[in-house]
């Protein structure tokens, strides 16, 4: 307008955040651990989006991955085993403006926290849930987890895990009101970053299963996927995770997939010949529970007191 | 309603929807105001009201401006954002991300800025930016370092120039000073060899006259004197041969020419002549500037230029004389009279360009009163430049709407051989280009500069820059350049480049109404008048009761309507009150007709450049009709030929069929339609054709090119975007491997580690993004083994 070269209606934020602003304590994960890549991806997204650190909360349960909040230079809540999601839901219920990242492991989420998992998905509160799936209990030194592959030798099953592994993606796609499900791998930061960014941008609960290598206890568990990239199936769609051209060389196997197709998403999640990475399912029309829980947040203290008085007056003699 | 463009998809200030309801009775005072100028009970526009199309801008946190601009050492103008981006090219993202904040810091102080050296101004803004961001020590150090590099990368001699009332003079000074400095240096460079040659001539002559040539040669050859006897040589050559000494007259002429060429050029570079109304005291104390106040500044400017030309003519005459003498082509009878009469008519372009720029600074009012002397200056030979400041919304007589607007630019064009330009301080680059064009023209010029102040001197409601820009948008001060040197046709001589919507009557802007309604509204001269308190009496708020009455018409539509359609209608503009309410304002008839007057002049300019030109349109129509007629004739001929061919084929086929039938009935040739002798053979398929061709000779086996193993890259490198930040390599050697700003590994100091470490890191890297390259140290132990291990990662 009027030859203006820039938009004068936009007010520049006073502050600018660098990568260091999102760094907390020094990460103590083992060298080579895939958690480092996930932490870096989240910190990059926070920086690129210029999220004020005080407006970001990372919440976790118990496990190696649940050290995550300690390493973020933001608010954090290192919760109880299996209780990352209810804590995150509580944060979101009363502070819906905060950006919530949930770090939970395959044991934390899919075993002791499975009940919360189901309902958090149904609540569909706006947060990004990262399932660090390394197929083992690492913090407690190699016990079988719900996603440990059959035959994996662990301290609880020295002769090999007895049962077939739980498929968290398949399970999540079966929960009511699911709105976003994606998969990625920690060893490709380009796709990992793109997937988490897509999840962050989703309005609702975005569930991202990340295959994450544990160099100490399950360093071979994803060998077949790493040594034969054709077993990684990259999902492509204009509404999916943007696929960087740099991935053409790394992951040659592609498939078009419409993320609004729940049937196709479930079929992809069930495949065991390949591991599909990208956006499996998204539906932004799903109701979000914080739209209910935020009611009354704008009430003044006086209004609340008046409301309480009115309620109590009904019991007055 | 039209869909918004990408640029318009930004957040917009939504205006309330216009009020509904129509009441004919309420319209009566509105019509009376429009026709008779009687405001009656109609309310004036509230203080601070702005045209509704500027609602977004009015709600912005700061008035918009493209100032300060950065003017480089050559006088070129650069937008601040573009200049900073250019200087920051290739610098860290931390700096690039913060360039808008740096520009904001610079602009925050530009209100008090007339002109300042860019480096310290940007340096201070950089300090404030660093303090504002309060980054952690690591990134802060990186930012400070990058800002220092940015400041060093700014153009040499760059200055920041703000939108001061005399910004046109500041740009004039910077443009002229730099250009004249370079031109005079070039001239002096041209004169230096001439002066050297004259000195040599005079020295030789002196030696001849003083008879010390042999001794002088001997002295000059001090180092080799024992091998060479100059005196003996002089004796052997005799004294009667060789050149003769110069005559006294020649010697005097050469000496004078030498002195003239060696004298320093002290003439001013810029001479500003004014009639007593030039408010720029800084000019008088500025290097190489002469300021002259005169009753008739136009005649004074011509006289001053003439005096300067005469002074420079002496130098140019000396240079011409020296060149002729040194080339031994000087003939006193032939060249003497020509040199004696040497004046500005004989200057070449470079010589003309080295003369001081003589500029008359005046105003539209003063120029209107002095049309005769100004006209004489524009028709003269002296390249006097007239810089006239124009208040776009006012007439030469002030804020009156009684007469059609005096278009000084149009009047200037009538002089035909003068360069005439209309520009504005609202477009600094356009203004500087106009000043530079006048500088290079070597002919009289008139440059009309639209200024940024209001008619009554009150602060412009949306800032000075926007006020100046509104002059272009409202067609009160359209930009144009009439350059007689550009060619013989109007199409070449006249350019309207830089105007918004050059093919339309008015520029339009998208306005958001309610929450989901977008409309394109024109910005007219009447909208521009909303920004001038001097025209407040010509605008009145339409009562809400009749705000949607069909007899109210947006002024752009009213101006485009026929006289009959206009007769019972009242033109209006939409304005936004300071409280954000949308008001409809009736426009008085004088103001509406003034808008018509400005539109008419814009149409004239459009016609002259070939837009909406009746002659051009007629030619287009004629050509289209001719083409359509030719096309129709060709089509008819083809259709006739086709019909004839179809008739022939039908006729021949029928005859042939009858013939065959007759033959079959009479026991003649077998009746076989599929194998008829005259039936066309079916076209062969490509496969059938291929079968009939001889088999191609087998291709010789391609000779396998000897494959040589690709050379591994010499230097180690990391595909950083694939790094998982797992710390493996960093733990191995924190100097050889470092993290970048996104915490992804890159090679730090390649000499800080061994090839073995590179190979071990590559083997450990989970994403295989480390490429060890070739060993740098040929004496490293176990190299053969390491190179073999590194091969699969290179």
XYZ file of N, CA and C in Angstrom, chain A residues 1-23 26-27 29-40 43-44 47-48 50 73 186-190 213 226 244 246-247 249-250, chain B residues 10-11 53-54 56-57 60-66 79 81-82 93-94 97-98 100-101 104 107 132-133 135-136 138-139 427 465-466 469-470 473 509-510 523 719 721-728 731 741-744 766-767:
330
model
N 0.830 -1.201 0.000
C 0.000 0.000 0.000
C 0.866 1.254 0.000
N 0.551 2.200 -0.856
C 1.250 3.482 -0.924
C 2.757 3.292 -1.106
N 3.127 2.196 -1.756
C 4.546 1.961 -2.000
C 5.305 1.490 -0.782
N 4.585 1.135 0.259
C 5.278 0.649 1.453
C 5.935 -0.682 1.158
N 7.187 -0.826 1.549
C 7.902 -2.059 1.255
C 7.708 -3.095 2.355
N 7.231 -2.686 3.501
C 7.007 -3.660 4.564
C 5.660 -3.391 5.232
N 5.216 -4.413 5.935
C 3.903 -4.323 6.563
C 4.031 -3.593 7.896
N 3.497 -2.378 7.927
C 3.647 -1.562 9.136
C 2.659 -1.945 10.215
N 1.701 -2.794 9.868
C 0.739 -3.168 10.902
C 1.296 -4.268 11.798
N 2.399 -4.857 11.381
C 2.987 -5.928 12.186
C 3.958 -5.320 13.198
N 3.747 -5.657 14.451
C 4.647 -5.164 15.494
C 5.715 -6.217 15.755
N 6.952 -5.795 15.648
C 8.042 -6.737 15.891
C 8.105 -7.071 17.382
N 8.226 -8.349 17.733
C 8.403 -8.676 19.148
C 9.688 -8.030 19.673
N 9.630 -7.610 20.904
C 10.811 -6.972 21.496
C 11.964 -7.951 21.641
N 11.602 -9.208 21.925
C 12.652 -10.171 22.282
C 12.985 -11.076 21.097
N 14.175 -11.621 21.159
C 14.606 -12.590 20.155
C 15.267 -13.742 20.901
N 14.930 -14.947 20.484
C 15.425 -16.106 21.209
C 16.367 -16.911 20.331
N 17.487 -17.280 20.921
C 18.443 -18.119 20.201
C 18.297 -19.553 20.692
N 19.009 -20.430 20.034
C 18.954 -21.839 20.410
C 19.281 -22.016 21.904
N 20.235 -21.232 22.362
C 20.692 -21.361 23.747
C 19.573 -21.050 24.744
N 18.614 -20.246 24.336
C 17.523 -19.906 25.254
C 16.651 -21.112 25.574
N 16.729 -22.135 24.763
C 15.903 -23.328 24.996
C 16.735 -24.473 25.568
N 17.993 -24.191 25.851
C 18.855 -25.223 26.420
C 18.801 -25.153 27.941
N 22.978 -29.726 30.876
C 23.669 -30.513 29.848
C 23.051 -31.903 29.765
N 22.724 -32.305 28.553
C 22.037 -33.593 28.391
C 22.962 -34.731 28.796
N 22.232 -38.010 28.489
C 21.968 -39.265 27.804
C 23.289 -39.822 27.266
N 23.301 -41.130 27.008
C 24.529 -41.741 26.497
C 24.893 -41.125 25.151
N 26.187 -41.032 24.857
C 26.568 -40.616 23.500
C 25.974 -41.583 22.484
N 25.458 -41.038 21.427
C 24.853 -41.875 20.389
C 23.371 -42.123 20.613
N 22.832 -41.674 21.757
C 21.413 -41.891 22.050
C 20.545 -41.041 21.125
N 19.467 -41.608 20.644
C 18.577 -40.892 19.734
C 17.835 -39.743 20.396
N 17.818 -39.742 21.743
C 17.111 -38.662 22.441
C 17.706 -37.298 22.120
N 19.012 -37.298 21.888
C 19.669 -36.016 21.572
C 19.027 -35.378 20.332
N 18.779 -36.204 19.335
C 18.229 -35.675 18.072
C 16.842 -35.090 18.302
N 16.054 -35.763 19.146
C 14.685 -35.281 19.395
C 14.742 -33.962 20.167
N 15.613 -33.918 21.160
C 15.759 -32.682 21.940
C 16.164 -31.517 21.022
N 17.132 -31.773 20.153
C 17.592 -30.711 19.258
C 16.475 -30.266 18.320
N 14.083 -28.071 20.221
C 14.689 -26.757 20.496
C 14.748 -25.899 19.225
N 15.007 -26.555 18.107
C 15.039 -25.791 16.843
C 13.655 -25.233 16.514
N 12.948 -22.302 18.649
C 13.690 -21.117 18.199
C 13.101 -20.563 16.910
N 12.841 -21.457 15.949
C 12.326 -20.986 14.659
C 10.967 -20.300 14.836
N 10.164 -18.801 17.513
C 10.386 -17.707 18.473
C 9.384 -17.764 19.620
N 15.312 -25.332 28.262
C 15.396 -24.085 29.032
C 14.036 -23.433 29.172
N 14.558 -41.371 14.702
C 15.466 -40.360 15.255
C 16.699 -40.169 14.394
N 17.041 -41.163 13.584
C 18.319 -41.072 12.867
C 18.218 -40.277 11.565
N 17.083 -39.729 11.320
C 17.007 -38.788 10.197
C 16.452 -37.453 10.706
N 17.344 -36.557 11.118
C 16.886 -35.307 11.741
C 16.034 -34.456 10.816
N 16.225 -34.595 9.518
C 15.441 -33.771 8.599
C 13.968 -34.154 8.691
N 16.868 -45.019 18.856
C 17.883 -46.039 19.160
C 18.449 -45.867 20.565
N 17.813 -49.493 9.408
C 18.933 -48.602 9.103
C 19.791 -49.138 7.969
N 11.601 -33.270 2.471
C 12.736 -32.520 1.934
C 13.362 -33.317 0.788
N 16.239 -33.613 0.078
C 17.457 -34.281 0.541
C 17.178 -35.727 0.937
N 15.911 -36.039 1.207
C 15.579 -37.401 1.623
C 15.454 -38.361 0.443
N 17.516 -39.373 -1.671
C 18.634 -40.301 -1.745
C 18.603 -41.285 -0.567
N 18.185 -40.768 0.578
C 18.261 -41.586 1.796
C 17.130 -42.609 1.857
N -2.469 -10.268 4.748
C -1.988 -9.992 6.092
C -3.158 -9.542 6.960
N -2.946 -9.514 8.262
C -4.039 -9.075 9.134
C -4.484 -7.671 8.758
N -9.459 3.843 3.552
C -8.518 2.877 2.969
C -7.203 2.866 3.752
N -7.003 3.860 4.588
C -5.767 3.901 5.378
C -5.999 3.408 6.810
N -5.754 0.477 8.142
C -4.645 -0.377 8.614
C -3.485 0.462 9.099
N -3.118 1.413 8.241
C -1.953 2.238 8.532
C -2.202 3.086 9.774
N -1.496 1.253 12.881
C -0.132 0.743 13.070
C 0.508 1.463 14.253
N 1.466 0.781 14.907
C 2.061 1.390 16.096
C 2.845 2.664 15.816
N 3.338 2.820 14.590
C 4.108 4.026 14.261
C 3.739 4.454 12.852
N 3.797 5.759 12.571
C 3.486 6.191 11.205
C 4.454 5.550 10.221
N 3.938 5.113 9.092
C 4.835 4.453 8.140
C 5.782 5.447 7.476
N 6.942 4.977 7.134
C 7.904 5.814 6.410
C 8.942 4.934 5.753
N 9.448 5.381 4.643
C 10.560 4.677 4.007
C 11.889 5.332 4.375
N 17.116 1.896 -0.066
C 16.196 1.695 1.049
C 16.971 1.129 2.235
N 16.162 -1.073 4.576
C 16.095 -2.536 4.731
C 16.949 -3.229 3.677
N 16.863 -2.739 2.439
C 17.635 -3.355 1.360
C 19.133 -3.166 1.598
N 22.579 -16.329 10.609
C 21.121 -16.160 10.696
C 20.741 -15.312 11.894
N 21.538 -15.374 12.925
C 21.269 -14.585 14.126
C 21.201 -13.094 13.772
N 18.134 -12.559 11.047
C 16.827 -12.577 11.714
C 16.536 -11.248 12.400
N 17.577 -10.593 12.846
C 17.377 -9.376 13.639
C 17.535 -8.093 12.841
N 15.346 -6.667 10.852
C 14.185 -5.787 11.037
C 14.232 -5.020 12.359
N 14.746 -5.670 13.397
C 14.847 -4.971 14.687
C 15.909 -3.885 14.621
N 14.456 -1.089 12.875
C 13.501 -0.424 13.771
C 14.238 0.501 14.743
N 15.219 3.529 12.773
C 14.063 4.388 12.471
C 13.555 5.084 13.730
N 18.696 -4.392 23.918
C 17.285 -4.773 23.896
C 17.128 -6.290 23.956
N 17.952 -6.987 23.181
C 17.765 -8.440 23.087
C 18.265 -9.160 24.332
N 20.795 -11.076 24.978
C 21.019 -12.489 24.692
C 22.011 -13.087 25.686
N 22.088 -14.401 25.676
C 23.075 -15.073 26.511
C 24.469 -14.775 25.947
N 27.064 -16.303 24.771
C 27.539 -16.893 23.507
C 26.920 -16.230 22.296
N 25.589 -16.298 22.163
C 24.969 -15.653 20.995
C 25.167 -14.148 20.973
N 9.202 9.451 -2.455
C 9.908 8.376 -3.169
C 11.356 8.821 -3.325
N 5.804 11.103 5.573
C 6.053 10.264 4.395
C 4.739 9.867 3.732
N 3.771 9.471 4.547
C 2.503 9.047 3.959
C 1.790 10.230 3.311
N 3.275 10.627 -0.004
C 2.861 9.525 -0.875
C 1.418 9.685 -1.324
N 0.585 10.254 -0.447
C -0.819 10.450 -0.807
C -0.946 11.369 -2.013
N -0.784 9.022 -4.865
C -1.941 8.122 -4.921
C -3.207 8.868 -5.355
N -7.452 0.091 -3.203
C -6.895 -0.651 -2.067
C -8.004 -1.509 -1.466
N -7.595 -2.691 -1.008
C -8.586 -3.610 -0.448
C -8.884 -3.239 0.996
N -8.621 5.411 -4.121
C -8.084 6.531 -3.352
C -8.016 7.714 -4.310
N 27.627 -33.571 6.672
C 26.317 -33.210 6.147
C 25.468 -32.795 7.353
N 22.842 -31.216 8.182
C 21.391 -31.344 8.376
C 21.002 -32.755 8.799
N 21.911 -33.727 8.586
C 21.600 -35.103 8.987
C 22.109 -35.432 10.377
N 22.803 -34.493 11.000
C 23.391 -34.767 12.318
C 22.287 -34.896 13.361
N 22.408 -35.935 14.228
C 21.383 -36.153 15.254
C 21.775 -35.527 16.589
N 22.831 -34.798 16.627
C 23.289 -34.115 17.866
C 23.564 -35.123 18.980
N 24.056 -36.286 18.618
C 24.186 -37.346 19.630
C 25.440 -37.201 20.477
N 26.306 -36.289 20.171
C 27.514 -35.988 20.945
C 28.654 -36.955 20.707
N 28.455 -37.998 19.935
C 29.532 -38.981 19.738
C 30.806 -38.300 19.254
N 32.274 -35.607 21.701
C 33.001 -36.203 22.826
C 34.369 -36.714 22.405
N 24.749 -23.291 14.857
C 23.702 -22.588 15.604
C 22.460 -23.425 15.844
N 22.274 -24.501 15.072
C 21.119 -25.381 15.271
C 21.522 -26.649 15.990
N 22.666 -26.600 16.647
C 23.222 -27.735 17.371
C 23.337 -28.958 16.475
N 23.890 -28.763 15.324
C 24.198 -29.883 14.448
C 25.662 -29.765 14.074
N 25.698 -42.191 14.097
C 24.492 -42.978 13.793
C 23.844 -42.597 12.466
N 24.034 -41.361 12.019
C 23.380 -40.991 10.762
C 24.356 -40.987 9.597
